[in-house]
mmCIF file of C-alpha atoms in Angstrom:
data_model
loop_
_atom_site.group_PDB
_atom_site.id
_atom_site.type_symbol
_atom_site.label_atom_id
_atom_site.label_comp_id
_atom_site.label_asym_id
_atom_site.label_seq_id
_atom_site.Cartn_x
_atom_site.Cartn_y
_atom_site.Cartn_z
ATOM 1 C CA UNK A 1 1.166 -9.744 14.482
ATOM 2 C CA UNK A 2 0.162 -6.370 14.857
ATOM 3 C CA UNK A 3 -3.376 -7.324 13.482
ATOM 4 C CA UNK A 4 -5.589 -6.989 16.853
ATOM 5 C CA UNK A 5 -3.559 -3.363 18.084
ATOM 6 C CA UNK A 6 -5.974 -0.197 17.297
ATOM 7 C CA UNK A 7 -4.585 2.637 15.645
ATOM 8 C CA UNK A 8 -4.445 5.805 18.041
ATOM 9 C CA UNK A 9 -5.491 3.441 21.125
ATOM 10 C CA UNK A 10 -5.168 5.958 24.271
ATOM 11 C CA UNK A 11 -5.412 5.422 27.897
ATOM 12 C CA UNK A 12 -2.302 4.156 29.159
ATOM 13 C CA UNK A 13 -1.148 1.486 26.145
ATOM 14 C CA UNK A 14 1.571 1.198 24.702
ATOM 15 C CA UNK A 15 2.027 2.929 21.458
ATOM 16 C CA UNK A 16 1.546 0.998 18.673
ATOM 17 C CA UNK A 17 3.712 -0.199 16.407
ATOM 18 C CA UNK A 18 3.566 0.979 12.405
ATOM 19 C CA UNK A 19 1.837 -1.812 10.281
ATOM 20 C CA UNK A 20 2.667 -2.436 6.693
ATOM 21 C CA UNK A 21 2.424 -4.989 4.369
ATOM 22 C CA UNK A 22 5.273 -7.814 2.662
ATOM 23 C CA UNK A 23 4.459 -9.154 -0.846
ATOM 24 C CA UNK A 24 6.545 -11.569 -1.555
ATOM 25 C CA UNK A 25 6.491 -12.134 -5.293
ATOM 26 C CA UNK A 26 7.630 -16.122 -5.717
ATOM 27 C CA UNK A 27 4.573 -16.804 -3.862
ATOM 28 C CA UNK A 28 2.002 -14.749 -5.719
ATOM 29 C CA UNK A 29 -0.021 -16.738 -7.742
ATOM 30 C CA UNK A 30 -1.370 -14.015 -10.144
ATOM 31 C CA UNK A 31 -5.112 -14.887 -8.787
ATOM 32 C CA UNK A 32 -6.148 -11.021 -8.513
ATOM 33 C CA UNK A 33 -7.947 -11.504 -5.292
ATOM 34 C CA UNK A 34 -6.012 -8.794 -3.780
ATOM 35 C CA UNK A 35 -7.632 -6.608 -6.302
ATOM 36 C CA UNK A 36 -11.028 -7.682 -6.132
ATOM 37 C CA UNK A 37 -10.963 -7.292 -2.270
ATOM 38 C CA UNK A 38 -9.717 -3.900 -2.399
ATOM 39 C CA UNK A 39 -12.360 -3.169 -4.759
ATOM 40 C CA UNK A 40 -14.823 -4.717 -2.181
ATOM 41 C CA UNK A 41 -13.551 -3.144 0.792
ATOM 42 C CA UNK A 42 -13.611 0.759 -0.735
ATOM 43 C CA UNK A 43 -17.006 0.095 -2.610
ATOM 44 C CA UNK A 44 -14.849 0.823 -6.046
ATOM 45 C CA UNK A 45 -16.436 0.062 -8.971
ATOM 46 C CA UNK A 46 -15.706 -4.023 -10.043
ATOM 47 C CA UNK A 47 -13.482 -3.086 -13.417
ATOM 48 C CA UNK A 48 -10.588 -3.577 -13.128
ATOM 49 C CA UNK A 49 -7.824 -1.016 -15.033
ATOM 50 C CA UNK A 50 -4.647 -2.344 -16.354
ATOM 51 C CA UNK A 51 -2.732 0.572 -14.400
ATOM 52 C CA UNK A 52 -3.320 2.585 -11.334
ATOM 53 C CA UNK A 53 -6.076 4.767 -11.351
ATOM 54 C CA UNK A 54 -8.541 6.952 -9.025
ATOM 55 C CA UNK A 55 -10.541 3.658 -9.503
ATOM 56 C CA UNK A 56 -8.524 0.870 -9.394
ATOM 57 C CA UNK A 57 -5.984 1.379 -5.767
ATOM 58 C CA UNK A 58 -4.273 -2.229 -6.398
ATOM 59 C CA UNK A 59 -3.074 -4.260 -9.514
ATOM 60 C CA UNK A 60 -0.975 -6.827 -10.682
ATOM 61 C CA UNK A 61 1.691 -6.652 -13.044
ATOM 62 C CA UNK A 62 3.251 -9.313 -14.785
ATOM 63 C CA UNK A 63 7.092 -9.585 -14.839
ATOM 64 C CA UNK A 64 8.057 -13.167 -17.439
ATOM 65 C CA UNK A 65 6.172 -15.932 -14.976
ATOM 66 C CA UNK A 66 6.631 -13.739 -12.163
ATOM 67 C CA UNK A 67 4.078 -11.299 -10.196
ATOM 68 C CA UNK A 68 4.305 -7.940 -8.740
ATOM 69 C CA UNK A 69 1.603 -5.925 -6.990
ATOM 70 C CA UNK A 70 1.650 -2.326 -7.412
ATOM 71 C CA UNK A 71 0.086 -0.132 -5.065
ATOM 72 C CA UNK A 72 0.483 3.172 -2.966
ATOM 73 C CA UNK A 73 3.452 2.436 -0.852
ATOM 74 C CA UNK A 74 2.639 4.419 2.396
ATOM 75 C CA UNK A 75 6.318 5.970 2.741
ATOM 76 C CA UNK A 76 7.674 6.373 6.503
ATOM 77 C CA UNK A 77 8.014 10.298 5.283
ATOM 78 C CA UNK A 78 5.454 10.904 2.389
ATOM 79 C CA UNK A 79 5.933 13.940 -0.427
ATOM 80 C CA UNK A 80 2.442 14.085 -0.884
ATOM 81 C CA UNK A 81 2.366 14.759 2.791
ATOM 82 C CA UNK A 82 5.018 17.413 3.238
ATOM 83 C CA UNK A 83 4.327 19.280 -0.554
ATOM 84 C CA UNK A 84 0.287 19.327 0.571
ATOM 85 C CA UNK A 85 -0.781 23.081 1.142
ATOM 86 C CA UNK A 86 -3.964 22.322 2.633
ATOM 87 C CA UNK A 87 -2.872 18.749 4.893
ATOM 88 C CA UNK A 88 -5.153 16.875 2.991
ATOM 89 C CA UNK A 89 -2.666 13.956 3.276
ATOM 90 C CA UNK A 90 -1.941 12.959 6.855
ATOM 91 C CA UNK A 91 0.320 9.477 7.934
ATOM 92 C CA UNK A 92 -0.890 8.160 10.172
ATOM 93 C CA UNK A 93 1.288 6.679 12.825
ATOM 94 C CA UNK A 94 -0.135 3.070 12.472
ATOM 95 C CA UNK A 95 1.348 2.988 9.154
ATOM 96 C CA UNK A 96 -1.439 4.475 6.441
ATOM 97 C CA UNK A 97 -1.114 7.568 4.219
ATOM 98 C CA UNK A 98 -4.761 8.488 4.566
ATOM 99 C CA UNK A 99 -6.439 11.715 2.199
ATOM 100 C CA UNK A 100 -9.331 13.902 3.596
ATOM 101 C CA UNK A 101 -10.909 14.902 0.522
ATOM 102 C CA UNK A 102 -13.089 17.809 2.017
ATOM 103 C CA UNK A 103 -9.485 19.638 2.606
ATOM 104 C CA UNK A 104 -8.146 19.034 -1.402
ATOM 105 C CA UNK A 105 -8.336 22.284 -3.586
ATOM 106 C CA UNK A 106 -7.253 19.813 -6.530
ATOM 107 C CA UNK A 107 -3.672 21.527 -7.163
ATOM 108 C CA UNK A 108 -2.666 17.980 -8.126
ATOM 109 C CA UNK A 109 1.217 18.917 -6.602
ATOM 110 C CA UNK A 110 0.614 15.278 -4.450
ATOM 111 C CA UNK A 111 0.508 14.040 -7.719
ATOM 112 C CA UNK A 112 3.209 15.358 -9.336
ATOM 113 C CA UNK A 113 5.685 14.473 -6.032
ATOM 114 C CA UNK A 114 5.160 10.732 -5.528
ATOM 115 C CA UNK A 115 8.081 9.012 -6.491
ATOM 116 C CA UNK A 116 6.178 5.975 -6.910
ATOM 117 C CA UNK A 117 3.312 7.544 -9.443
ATOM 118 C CA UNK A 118 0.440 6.686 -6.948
ATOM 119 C CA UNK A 119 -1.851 9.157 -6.443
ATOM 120 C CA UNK A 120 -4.965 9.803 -9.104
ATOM 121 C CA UNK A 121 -7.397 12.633 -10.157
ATOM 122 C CA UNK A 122 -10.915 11.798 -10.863
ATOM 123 C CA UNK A 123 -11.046 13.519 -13.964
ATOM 124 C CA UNK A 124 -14.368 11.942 -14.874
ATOM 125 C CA UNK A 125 -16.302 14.225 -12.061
ATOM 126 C CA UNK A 126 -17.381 17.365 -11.745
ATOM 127 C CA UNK A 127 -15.917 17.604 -7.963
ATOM 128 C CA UNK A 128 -13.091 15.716 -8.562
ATOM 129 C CA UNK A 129 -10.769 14.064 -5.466
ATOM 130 C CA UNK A 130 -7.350 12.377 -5.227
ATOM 131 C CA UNK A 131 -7.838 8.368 -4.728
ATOM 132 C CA UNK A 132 -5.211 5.668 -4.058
ATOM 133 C CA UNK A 133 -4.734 2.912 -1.462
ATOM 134 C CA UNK A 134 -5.223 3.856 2.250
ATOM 135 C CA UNK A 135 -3.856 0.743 3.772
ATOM 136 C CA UNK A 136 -7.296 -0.046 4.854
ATOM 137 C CA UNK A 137 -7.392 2.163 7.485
ATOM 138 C CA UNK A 138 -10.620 1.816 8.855
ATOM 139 C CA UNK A 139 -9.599 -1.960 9.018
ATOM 140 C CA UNK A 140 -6.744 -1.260 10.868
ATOM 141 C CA UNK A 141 -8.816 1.509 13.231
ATOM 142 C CA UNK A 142 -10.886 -1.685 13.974
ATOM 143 C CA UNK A 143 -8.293 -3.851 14.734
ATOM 144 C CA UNK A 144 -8.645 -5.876 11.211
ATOM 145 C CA UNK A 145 -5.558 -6.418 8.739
ATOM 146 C CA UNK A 146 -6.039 -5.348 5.191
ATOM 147 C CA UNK A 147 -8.597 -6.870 2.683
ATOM 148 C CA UNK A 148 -5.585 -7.628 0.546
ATOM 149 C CA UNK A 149 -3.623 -9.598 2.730
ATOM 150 C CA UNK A 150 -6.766 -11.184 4.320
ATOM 151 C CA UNK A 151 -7.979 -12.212 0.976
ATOM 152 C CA UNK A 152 -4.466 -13.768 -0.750
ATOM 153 C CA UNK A 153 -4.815 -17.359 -0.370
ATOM 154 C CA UNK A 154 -1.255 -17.596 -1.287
ATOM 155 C CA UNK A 155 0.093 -15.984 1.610
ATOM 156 C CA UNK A 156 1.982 -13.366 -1.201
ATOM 157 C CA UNK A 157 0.776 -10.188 0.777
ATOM 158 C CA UNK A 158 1.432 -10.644 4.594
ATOM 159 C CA UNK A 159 -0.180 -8.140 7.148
ATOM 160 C CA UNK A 160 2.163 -7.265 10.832
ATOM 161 C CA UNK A 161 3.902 -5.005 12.568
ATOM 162 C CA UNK A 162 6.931 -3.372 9.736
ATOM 163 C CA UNK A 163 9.234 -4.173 12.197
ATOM 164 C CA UNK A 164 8.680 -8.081 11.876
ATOM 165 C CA UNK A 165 7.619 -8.276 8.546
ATOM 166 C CA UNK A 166 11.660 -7.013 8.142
ATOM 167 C CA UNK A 167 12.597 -9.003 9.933
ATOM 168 C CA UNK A 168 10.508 -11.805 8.330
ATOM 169 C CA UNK A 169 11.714 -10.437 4.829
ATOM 170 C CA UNK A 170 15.436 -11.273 5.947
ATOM 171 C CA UNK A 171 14.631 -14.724 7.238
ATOM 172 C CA UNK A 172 13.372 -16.245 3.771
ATOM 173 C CA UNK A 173 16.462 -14.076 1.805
ATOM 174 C CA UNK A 174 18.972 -15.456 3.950
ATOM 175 C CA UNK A 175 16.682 -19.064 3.900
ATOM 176 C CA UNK A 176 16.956 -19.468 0.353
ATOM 177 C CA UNK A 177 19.290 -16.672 -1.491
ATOM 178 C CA UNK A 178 18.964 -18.419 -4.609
ATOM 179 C CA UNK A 179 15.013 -17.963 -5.013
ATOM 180 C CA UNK A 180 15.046 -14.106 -4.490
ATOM 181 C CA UNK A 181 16.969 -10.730 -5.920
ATOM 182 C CA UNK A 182 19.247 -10.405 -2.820
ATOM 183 C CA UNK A 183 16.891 -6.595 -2.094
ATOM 184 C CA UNK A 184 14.326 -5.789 0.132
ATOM 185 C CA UNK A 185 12.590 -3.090 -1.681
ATOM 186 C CA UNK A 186 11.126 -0.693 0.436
ATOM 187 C CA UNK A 187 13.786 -0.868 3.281
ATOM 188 C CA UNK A 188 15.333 2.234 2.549
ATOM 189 C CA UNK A 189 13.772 3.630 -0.603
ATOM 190 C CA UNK A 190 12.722 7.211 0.290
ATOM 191 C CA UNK A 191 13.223 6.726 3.747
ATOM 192 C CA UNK A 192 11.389 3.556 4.128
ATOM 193 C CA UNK A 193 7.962 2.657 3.439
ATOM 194 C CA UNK A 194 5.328 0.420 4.977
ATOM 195 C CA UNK A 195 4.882 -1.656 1.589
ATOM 196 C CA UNK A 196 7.651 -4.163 1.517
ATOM 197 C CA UNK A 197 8.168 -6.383 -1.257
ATOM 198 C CA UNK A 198 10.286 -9.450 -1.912
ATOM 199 C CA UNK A 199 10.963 -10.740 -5.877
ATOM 200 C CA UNK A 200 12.824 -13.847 -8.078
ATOM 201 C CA UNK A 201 12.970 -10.859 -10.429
ATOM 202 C CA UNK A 202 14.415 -7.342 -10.766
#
């Protein structure tokens, strides 16, 4: 759902609806193709880091048996957005925290505010920039859902609308309470983000 609306359509439509993304962890398979299509799909360079970095937007942590992803989590009311001197961090109402890097003077405060530890410095470059997940914006722009979800063959990362991916979310907890930690993260945390995850583990 959600998947054929264009971000900042015009002309009489409706306003769209904010996008986001479920991962639900007791179906993740711990296949990495998430990563390797986000890779792809921002022409980032094919090694993969362990952690988060200017490099590497998406990875997968490993929890006993059980998966997680870890990624930016686009929050409803971002503090790389509002602490941003310069608006190089925008959200953009389909969903996406999106960067413009020819605004960034590289004070790094973006950095330092994420609760979730997201944003990186390209400390390798000369002209360095912020990087992290956009929520495949230009995807979204053209009416595609993200290469993550389009790649899982699992179905562990689902693309939509946020308000029926919630609503999704509290179908399969209140399907089968036993198989998941009774939480959906991302609900509420910090306001609410667009990244919602489901787990069998804390």
């Amino acid at each position: 759902p959600g998947a054929n609306s264009k971000p900042g359509s015009c002309g009489g439509e409706p306003p769209m609806k904010p996008l986001g993304l479920l991962f639900d962890g007791t179906a993740c398979i711990g296949c990495q193709a998430c990563v390797a299509a986000c890779k792809e799909a921002n022409n980032l360079p094919e090694a993969v880091d362990p952690t988060l970095t200017a490099y590497t937007w998406t990875v997968l942590e490993q929890r006993g048996e059980a998966f997680v992803r870890r990624l930016c989590m686009h929050c409803e009311s971002p503090t790389c957005v509002s602490v941003c001197p310069v608006g190089a961090f925008t959200k953009d109402p389909a969903g996406p925290v999106v960067y413009d890097g020819s605004k960034c003077i590289g004070c790094r405060y973006c950095i330092l505010a994420c609760p979730f530890d997201v944003p990186k410095y390209q400390w390798d470059r000369r002209a360095p920039l912020v990087q992290k997940c956009i929520l495949c914006a230009p995807r979204l722009a053209a009416g595609k859902p993200t290469a993550c979800a389009e790649a899982c063959p699992a179905g562990a990362t689902l693309f939509g609308e946020r308000e029926q991916l919630v609503q999704e979310a509290q179908r399969r907890l209140a399907a089968e309470p036993a198989k998941y930690v009774p939480h959906l993260f991302g609900l509420r945390q910090v306001g609410g983000t667009s990244v919602l995850m489901l787990s069998g583990v804390p």
